[in-house]
PDB file of C-alpha atoms and ligand atoms in Angstrom:
ATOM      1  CA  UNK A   1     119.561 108.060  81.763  1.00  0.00           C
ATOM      2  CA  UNK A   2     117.590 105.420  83.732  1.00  0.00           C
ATOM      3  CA  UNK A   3     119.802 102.332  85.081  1.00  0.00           C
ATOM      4  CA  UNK A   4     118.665  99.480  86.894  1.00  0.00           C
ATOM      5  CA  UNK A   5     121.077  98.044  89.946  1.00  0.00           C
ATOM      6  CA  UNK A   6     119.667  94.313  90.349  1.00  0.00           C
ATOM      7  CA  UNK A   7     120.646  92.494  93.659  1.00  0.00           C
ATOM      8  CA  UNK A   8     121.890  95.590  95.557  1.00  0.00           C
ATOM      9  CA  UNK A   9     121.489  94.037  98.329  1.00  0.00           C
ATOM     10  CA  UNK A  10     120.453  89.759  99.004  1.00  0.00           C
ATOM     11  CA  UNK A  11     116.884  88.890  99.932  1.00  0.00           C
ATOM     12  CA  UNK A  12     118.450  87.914 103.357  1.00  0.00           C
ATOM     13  CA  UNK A  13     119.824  91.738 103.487  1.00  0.00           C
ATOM     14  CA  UNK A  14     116.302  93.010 103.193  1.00  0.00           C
ATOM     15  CA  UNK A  15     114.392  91.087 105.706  1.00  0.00           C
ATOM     16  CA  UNK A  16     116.740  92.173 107.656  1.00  0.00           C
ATOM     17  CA  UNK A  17     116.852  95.768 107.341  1.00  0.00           C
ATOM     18  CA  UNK A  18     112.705  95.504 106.959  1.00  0.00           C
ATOM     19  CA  UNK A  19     112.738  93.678 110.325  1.00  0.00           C
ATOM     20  CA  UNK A  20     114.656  96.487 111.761  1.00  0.00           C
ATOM     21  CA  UNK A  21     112.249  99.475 110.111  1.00  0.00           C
ATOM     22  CA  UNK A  22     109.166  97.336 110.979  1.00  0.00           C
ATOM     23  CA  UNK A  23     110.008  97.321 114.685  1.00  0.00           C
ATOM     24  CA  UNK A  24     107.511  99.706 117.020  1.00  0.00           C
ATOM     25  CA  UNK A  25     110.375 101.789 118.288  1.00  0.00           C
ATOM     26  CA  UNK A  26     111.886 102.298 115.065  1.00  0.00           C
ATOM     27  CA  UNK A  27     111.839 105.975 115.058  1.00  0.00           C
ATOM     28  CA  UNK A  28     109.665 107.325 112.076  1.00  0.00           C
ATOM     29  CA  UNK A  29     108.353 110.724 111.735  1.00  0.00           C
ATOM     30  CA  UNK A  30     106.663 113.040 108.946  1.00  0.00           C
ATOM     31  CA  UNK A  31     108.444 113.065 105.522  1.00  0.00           C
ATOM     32  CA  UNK A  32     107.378 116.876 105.447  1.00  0.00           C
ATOM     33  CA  UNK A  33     110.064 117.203 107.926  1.00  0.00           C
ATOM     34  CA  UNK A  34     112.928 117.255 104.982  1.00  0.00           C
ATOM     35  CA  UNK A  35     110.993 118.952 102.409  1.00  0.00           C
ATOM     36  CA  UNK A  36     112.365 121.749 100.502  1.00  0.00           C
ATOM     37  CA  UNK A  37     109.397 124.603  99.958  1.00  0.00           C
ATOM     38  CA  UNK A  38     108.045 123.223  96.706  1.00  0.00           C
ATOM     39  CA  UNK A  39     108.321 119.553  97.964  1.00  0.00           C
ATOM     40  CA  UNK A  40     106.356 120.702 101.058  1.00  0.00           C
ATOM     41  CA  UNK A  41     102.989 121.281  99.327  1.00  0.00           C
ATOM     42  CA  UNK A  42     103.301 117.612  97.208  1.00  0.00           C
ATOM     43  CA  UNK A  43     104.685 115.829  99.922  1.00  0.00           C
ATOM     44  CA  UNK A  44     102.720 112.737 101.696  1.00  0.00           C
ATOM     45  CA  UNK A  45     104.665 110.135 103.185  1.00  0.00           C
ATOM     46  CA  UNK A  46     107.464 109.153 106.478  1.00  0.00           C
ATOM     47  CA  UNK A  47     110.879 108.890 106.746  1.00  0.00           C
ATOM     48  CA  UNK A  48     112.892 107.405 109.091  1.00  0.00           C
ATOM     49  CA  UNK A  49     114.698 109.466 111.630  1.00  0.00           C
ATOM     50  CA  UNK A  50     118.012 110.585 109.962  1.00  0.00           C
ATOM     51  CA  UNK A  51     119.812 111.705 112.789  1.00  0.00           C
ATOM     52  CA  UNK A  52     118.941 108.240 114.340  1.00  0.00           C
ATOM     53  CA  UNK A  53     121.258 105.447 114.901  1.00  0.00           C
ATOM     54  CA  UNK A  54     118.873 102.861 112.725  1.00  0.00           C
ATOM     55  CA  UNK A  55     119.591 105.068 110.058  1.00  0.00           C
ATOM     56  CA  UNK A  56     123.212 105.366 110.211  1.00  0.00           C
ATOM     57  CA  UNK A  57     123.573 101.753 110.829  1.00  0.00           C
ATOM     58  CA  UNK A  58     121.250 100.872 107.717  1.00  0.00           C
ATOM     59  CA  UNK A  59     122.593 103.364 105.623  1.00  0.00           C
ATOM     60  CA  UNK A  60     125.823 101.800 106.364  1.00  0.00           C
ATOM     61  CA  UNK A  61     125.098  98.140 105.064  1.00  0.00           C
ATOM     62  CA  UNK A  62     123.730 100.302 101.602  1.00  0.00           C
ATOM     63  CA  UNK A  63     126.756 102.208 101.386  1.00  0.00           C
ATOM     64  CA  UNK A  64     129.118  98.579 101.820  1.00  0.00           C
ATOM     65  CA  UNK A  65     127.022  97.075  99.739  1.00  0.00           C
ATOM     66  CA  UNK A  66     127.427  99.800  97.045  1.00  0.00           C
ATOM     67  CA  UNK A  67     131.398  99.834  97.284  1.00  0.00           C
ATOM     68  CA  UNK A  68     131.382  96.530  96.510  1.00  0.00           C
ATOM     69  CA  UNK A  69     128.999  97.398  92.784  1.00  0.00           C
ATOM     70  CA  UNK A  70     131.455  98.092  90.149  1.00  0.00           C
ATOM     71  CA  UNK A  71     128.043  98.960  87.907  1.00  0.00           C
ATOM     72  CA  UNK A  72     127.163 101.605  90.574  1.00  0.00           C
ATOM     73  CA  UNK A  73     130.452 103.062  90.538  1.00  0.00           C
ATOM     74  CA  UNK A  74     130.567 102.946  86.353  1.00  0.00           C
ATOM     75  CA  UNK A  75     126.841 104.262  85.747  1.00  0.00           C
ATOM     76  CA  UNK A  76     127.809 106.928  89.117  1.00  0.00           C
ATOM     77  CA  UNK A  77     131.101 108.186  89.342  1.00  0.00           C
ATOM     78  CA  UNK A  78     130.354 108.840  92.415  1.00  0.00           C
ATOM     79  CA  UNK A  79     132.376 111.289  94.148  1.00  0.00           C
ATOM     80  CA  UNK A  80     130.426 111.701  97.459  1.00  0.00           C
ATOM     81  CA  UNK A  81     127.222 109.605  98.366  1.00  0.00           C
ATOM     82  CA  UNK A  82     124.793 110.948 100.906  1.00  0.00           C
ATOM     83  CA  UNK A  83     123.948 108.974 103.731  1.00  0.00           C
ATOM     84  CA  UNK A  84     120.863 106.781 102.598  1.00  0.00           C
ATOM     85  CA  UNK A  85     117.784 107.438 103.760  1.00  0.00           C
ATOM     86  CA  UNK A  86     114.304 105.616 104.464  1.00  0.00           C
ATOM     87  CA  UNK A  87     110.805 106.372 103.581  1.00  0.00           C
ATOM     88  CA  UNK A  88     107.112 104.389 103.455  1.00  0.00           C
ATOM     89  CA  UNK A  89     104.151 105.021 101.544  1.00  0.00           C
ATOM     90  CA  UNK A  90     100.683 103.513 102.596  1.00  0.00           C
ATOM     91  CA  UNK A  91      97.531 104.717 102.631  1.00  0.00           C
ATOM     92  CA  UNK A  92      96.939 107.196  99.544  1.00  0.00           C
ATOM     93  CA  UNK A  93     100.328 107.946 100.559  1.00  0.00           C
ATOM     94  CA  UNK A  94     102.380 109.799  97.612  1.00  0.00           C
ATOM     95  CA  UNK A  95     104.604 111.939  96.709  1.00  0.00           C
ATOM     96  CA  UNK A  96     103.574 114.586  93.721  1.00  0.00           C
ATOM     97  CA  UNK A  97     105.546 115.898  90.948  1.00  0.00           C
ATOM     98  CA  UNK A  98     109.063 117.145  92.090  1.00  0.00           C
ATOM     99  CA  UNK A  99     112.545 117.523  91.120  1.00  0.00           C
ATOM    100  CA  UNK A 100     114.788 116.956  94.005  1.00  0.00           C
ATOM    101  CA  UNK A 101     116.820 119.741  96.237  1.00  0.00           C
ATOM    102  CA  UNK A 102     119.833 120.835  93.811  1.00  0.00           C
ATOM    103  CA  UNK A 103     122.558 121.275  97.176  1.00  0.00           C
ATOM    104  CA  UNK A 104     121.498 119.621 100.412  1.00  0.00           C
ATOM    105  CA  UNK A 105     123.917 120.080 103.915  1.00  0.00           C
ATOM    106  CA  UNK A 106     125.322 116.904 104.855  1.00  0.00           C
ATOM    107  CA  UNK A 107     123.810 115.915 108.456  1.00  0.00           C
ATOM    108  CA  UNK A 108     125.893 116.769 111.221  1.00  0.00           C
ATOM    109  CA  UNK A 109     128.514 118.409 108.666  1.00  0.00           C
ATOM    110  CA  UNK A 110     128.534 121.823 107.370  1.00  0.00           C
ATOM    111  CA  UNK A 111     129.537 120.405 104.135  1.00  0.00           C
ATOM    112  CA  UNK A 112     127.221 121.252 100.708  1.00  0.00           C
ATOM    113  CA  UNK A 113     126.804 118.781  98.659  1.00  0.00           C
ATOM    114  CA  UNK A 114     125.374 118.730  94.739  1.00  0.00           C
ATOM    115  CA  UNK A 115     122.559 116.068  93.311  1.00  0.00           C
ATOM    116  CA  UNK A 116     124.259 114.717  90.392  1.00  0.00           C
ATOM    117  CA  UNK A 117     122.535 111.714  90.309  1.00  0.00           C
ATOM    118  CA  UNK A 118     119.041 110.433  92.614  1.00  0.00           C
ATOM    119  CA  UNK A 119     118.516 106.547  93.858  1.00  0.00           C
ATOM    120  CA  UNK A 120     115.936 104.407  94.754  1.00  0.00           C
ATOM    121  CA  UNK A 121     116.576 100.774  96.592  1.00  0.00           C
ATOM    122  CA  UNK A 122     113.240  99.508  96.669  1.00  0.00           C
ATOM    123  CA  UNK A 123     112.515  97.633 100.242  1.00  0.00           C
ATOM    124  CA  UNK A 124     109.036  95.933  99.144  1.00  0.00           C
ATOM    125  CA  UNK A 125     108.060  93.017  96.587  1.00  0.00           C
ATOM    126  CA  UNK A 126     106.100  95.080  93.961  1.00  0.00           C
ATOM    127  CA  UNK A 127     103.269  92.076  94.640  1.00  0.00           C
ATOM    128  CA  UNK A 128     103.120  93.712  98.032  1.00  0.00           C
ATOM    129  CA  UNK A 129     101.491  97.295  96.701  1.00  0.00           C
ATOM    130  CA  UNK A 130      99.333  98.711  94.866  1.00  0.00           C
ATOM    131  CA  UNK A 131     100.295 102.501  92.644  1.00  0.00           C
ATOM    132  CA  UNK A 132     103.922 103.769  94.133  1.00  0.00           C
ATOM    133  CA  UNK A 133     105.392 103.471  91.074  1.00  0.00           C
ATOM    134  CA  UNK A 134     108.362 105.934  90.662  1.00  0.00           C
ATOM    135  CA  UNK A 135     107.485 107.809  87.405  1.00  0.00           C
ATOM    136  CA  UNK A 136     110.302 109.905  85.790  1.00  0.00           C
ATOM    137  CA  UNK A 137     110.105 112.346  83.356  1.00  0.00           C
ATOM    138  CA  UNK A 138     112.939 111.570  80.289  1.00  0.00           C
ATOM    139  CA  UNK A 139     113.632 113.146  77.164  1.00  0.00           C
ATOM    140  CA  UNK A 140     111.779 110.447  75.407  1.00  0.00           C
ATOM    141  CA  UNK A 141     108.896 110.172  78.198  1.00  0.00           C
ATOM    142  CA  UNK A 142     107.571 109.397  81.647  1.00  0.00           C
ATOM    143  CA  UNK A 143     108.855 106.032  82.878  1.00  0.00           C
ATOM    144  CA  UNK A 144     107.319 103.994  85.126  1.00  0.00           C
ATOM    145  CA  UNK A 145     109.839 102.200  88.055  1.00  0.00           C
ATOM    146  CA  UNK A 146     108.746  99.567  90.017  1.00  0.00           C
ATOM    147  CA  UNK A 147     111.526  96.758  91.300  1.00  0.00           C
ATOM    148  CA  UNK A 148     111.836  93.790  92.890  1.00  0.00           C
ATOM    149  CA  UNK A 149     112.985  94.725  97.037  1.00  0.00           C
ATOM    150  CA  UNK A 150     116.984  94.582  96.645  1.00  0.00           C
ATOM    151  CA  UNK A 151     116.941  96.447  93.631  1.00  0.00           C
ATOM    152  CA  UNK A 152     117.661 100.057  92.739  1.00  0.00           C
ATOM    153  CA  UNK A 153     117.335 102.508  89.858  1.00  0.00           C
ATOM    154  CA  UNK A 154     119.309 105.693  89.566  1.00  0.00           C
ATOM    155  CA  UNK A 155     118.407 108.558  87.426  1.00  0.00           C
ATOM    156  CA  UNK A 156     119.223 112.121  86.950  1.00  0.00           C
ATOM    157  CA  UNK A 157     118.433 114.831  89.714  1.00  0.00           C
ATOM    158  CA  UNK A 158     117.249 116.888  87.350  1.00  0.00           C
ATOM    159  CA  UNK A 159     114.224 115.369  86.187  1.00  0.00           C
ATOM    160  CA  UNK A 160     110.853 115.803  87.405  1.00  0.00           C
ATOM    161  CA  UNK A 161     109.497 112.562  89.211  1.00  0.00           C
ATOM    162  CA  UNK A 162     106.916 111.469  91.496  1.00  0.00           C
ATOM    163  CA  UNK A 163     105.469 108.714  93.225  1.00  0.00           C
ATOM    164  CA  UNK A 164     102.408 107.760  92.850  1.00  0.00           C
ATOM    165  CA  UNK A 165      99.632 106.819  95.831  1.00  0.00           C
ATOM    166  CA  UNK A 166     100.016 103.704  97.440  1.00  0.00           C
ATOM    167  CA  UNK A 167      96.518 102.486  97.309  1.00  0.00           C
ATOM    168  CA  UNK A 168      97.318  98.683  98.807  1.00  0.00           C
ATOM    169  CA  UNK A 169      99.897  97.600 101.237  1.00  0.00           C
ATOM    170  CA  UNK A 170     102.819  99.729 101.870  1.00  0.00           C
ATOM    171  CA  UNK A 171     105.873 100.757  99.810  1.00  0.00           C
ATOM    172  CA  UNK A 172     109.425 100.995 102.094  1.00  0.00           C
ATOM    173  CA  UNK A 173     112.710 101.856 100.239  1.00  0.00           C
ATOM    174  CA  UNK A 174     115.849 103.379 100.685  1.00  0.00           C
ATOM    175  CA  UNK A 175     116.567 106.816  98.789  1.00  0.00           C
ATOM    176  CA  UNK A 176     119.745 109.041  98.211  1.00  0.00           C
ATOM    177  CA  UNK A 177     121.514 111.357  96.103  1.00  0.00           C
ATOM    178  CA  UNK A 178     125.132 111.192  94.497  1.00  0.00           C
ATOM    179  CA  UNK A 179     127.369 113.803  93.904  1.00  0.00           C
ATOM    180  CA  UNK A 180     129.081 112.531  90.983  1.00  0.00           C
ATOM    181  CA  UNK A 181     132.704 113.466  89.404  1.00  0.00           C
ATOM    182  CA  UNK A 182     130.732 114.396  86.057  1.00  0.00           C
ATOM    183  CA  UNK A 183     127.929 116.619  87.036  1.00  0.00           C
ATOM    184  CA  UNK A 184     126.440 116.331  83.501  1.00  0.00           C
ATOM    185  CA  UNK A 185     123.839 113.586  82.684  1.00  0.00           C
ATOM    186  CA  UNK A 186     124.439 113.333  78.909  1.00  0.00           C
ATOM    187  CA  UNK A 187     128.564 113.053  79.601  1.00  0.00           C
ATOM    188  CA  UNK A 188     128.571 110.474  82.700  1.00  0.00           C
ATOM    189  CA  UNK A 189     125.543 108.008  80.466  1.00  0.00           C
ATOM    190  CA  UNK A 190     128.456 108.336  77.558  1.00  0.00           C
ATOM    191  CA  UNK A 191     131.157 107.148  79.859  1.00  0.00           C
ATOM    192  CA  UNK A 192     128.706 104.047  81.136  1.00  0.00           C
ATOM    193  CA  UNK A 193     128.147 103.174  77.792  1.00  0.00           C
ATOM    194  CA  UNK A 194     131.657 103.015  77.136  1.00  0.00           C
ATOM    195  CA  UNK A 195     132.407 101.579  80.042  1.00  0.00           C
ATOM    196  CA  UNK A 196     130.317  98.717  79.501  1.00  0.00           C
ATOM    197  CA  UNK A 197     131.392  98.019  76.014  1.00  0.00           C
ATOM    198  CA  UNK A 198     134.973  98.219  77.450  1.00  0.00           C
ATOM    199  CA  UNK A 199     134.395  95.354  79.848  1.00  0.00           C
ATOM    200  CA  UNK A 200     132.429  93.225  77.537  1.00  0.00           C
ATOM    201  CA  UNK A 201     135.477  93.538  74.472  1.00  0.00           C
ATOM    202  CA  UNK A 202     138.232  92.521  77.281  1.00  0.00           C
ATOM    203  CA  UNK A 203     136.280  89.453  77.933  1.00  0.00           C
ATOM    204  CA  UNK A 204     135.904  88.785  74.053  1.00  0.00           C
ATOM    205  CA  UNK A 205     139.551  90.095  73.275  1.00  0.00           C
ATOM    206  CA  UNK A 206     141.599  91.622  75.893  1.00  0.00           C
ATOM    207  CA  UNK A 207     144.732  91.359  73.918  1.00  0.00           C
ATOM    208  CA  UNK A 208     143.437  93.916  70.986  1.00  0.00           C
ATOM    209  CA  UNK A 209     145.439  96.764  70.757  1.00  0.00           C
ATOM    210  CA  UNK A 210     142.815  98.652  69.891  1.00  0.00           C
ATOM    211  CA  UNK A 211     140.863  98.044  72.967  1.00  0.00           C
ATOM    212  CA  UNK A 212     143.687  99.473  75.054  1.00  0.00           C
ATOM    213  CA  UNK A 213     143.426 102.655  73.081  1.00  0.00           C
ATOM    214  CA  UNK A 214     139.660 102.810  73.300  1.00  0.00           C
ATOM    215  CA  UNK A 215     140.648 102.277  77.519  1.00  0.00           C
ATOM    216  CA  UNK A 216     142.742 105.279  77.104  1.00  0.00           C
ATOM    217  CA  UNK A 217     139.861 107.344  75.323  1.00  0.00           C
ATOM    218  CA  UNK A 218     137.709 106.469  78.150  1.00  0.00           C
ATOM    219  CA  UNK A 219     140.362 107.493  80.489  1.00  0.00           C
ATOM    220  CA  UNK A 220     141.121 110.962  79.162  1.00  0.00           C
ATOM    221  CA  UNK A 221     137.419 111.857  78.947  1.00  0.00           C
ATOM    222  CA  UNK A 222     137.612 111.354  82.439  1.00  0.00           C
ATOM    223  CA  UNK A 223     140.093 113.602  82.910  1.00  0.00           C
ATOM    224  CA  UNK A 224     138.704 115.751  81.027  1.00  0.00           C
ATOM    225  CA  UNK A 225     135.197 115.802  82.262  1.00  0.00           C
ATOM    226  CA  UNK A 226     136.131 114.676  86.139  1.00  0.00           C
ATOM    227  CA  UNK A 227     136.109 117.163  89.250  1.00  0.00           C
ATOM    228  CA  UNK A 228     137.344 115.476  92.219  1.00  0.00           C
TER     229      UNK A 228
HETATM  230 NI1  LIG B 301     112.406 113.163  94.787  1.00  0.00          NI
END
């Protein structure tokens, strides 16, 4: 399942961080630099230094920012998030059809970690580019992403995706992967949509019995589904 994350971070939260990626000396190198073998030959784009400081201390305002989400943290489950990255698109720049590495080594770590789930925070104004729209293959067909800067969209790991060539301007945005407690799609987009009809009942009715039991069903599936 596609979900949308408006207002991830404030308008004043992403002139900042573009100010920051914009600089000369921020440190910016080839995206082919991270690409898995596949990735390699479909790959056209840069990414911002990972090891860098700018992209711990970037990835760090994301990270707060996402903490603070309770939408993120319903639609995610996350159980690890890896340290956000950076990437721009200009020029023809693109980034052909894909699905994303399945276990990646957290930097610095010797830790593996699993894609559950793959996000987006879009840096740019759409009015700003031209093409780099985030196409992703679903069940019920390719979908087109392209959000206002602040804004992110998560979506399976699993599914094939691409972005397509920048012919105008330049596209910036964040991107990451979750591992999530529930590793299967279909399971953890149940649970949101529970989740979210949870919250809106206890506004309507919080004192309905029957609400509390539906809490509990959501609760046990949890534990049922969950790996910590
Ligand atoms: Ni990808």
């Amino acid at each position: 399942m596609l979900i949308h994350l408006p207002e991830v971070l404030s308008k004043e939260q992403v002139a900042r961080m573009r100010e920051a990626l914009l600089a000369p000396a921020a440190p910016w190198v080839d995206g082919l630099a991270t690409a898995g073998h596949q990735g390699a030959r479909v790959k056209d784009n840069r990414q911002l230094n990972e090891a860098s400081p700018l992209a711990r201390e970037l990835g760090n305002v994301i990270l707060e920012a996402l903490e603070r989400h309770p939408r993120f943290i319903s639609a995610a489950l996350p159980l690890r998030v890896y340290p956000p990255m950076f990437n721009r698109y200009a020029g023809g720049g693109h980034f052909g059809a894909h699905v994303d590495n399945s276990l990646r080594l957290v930097p610095g770590t010797s830790m593996r970690f699993r894609t559950d789930v793959s996000a987006t925070l879009f840096l740019a104004e759409p009015e700003e580019y031209d093409g780099g729209e985030l196409q992703i293959e679903e069940v019920y067909g390719t979908q087109s992403v392209k959000l206002p800067a602040g804004d992110m969209v998560l979506y399976p790991s699993t599914s094939l995706h691409q972005v397509t060539p920048v012919t105008r301007g330049e596209r910036l945005a964040s991107f990451f992967w979750i591992q999530s407690m529930v590793r299967d799609d279909a399971k953890r987009s149940l649970l949101f949509d529970m989740d979210m009809s949870i919250q809106q009942l206890g506004v309507q009715n919080p004192e309905e019995m029957a609400l509390v039991r539906l809490t509990g069903c959501y609760h046990n599936l949890l534990r049922m589904w969950g790996e910590t």
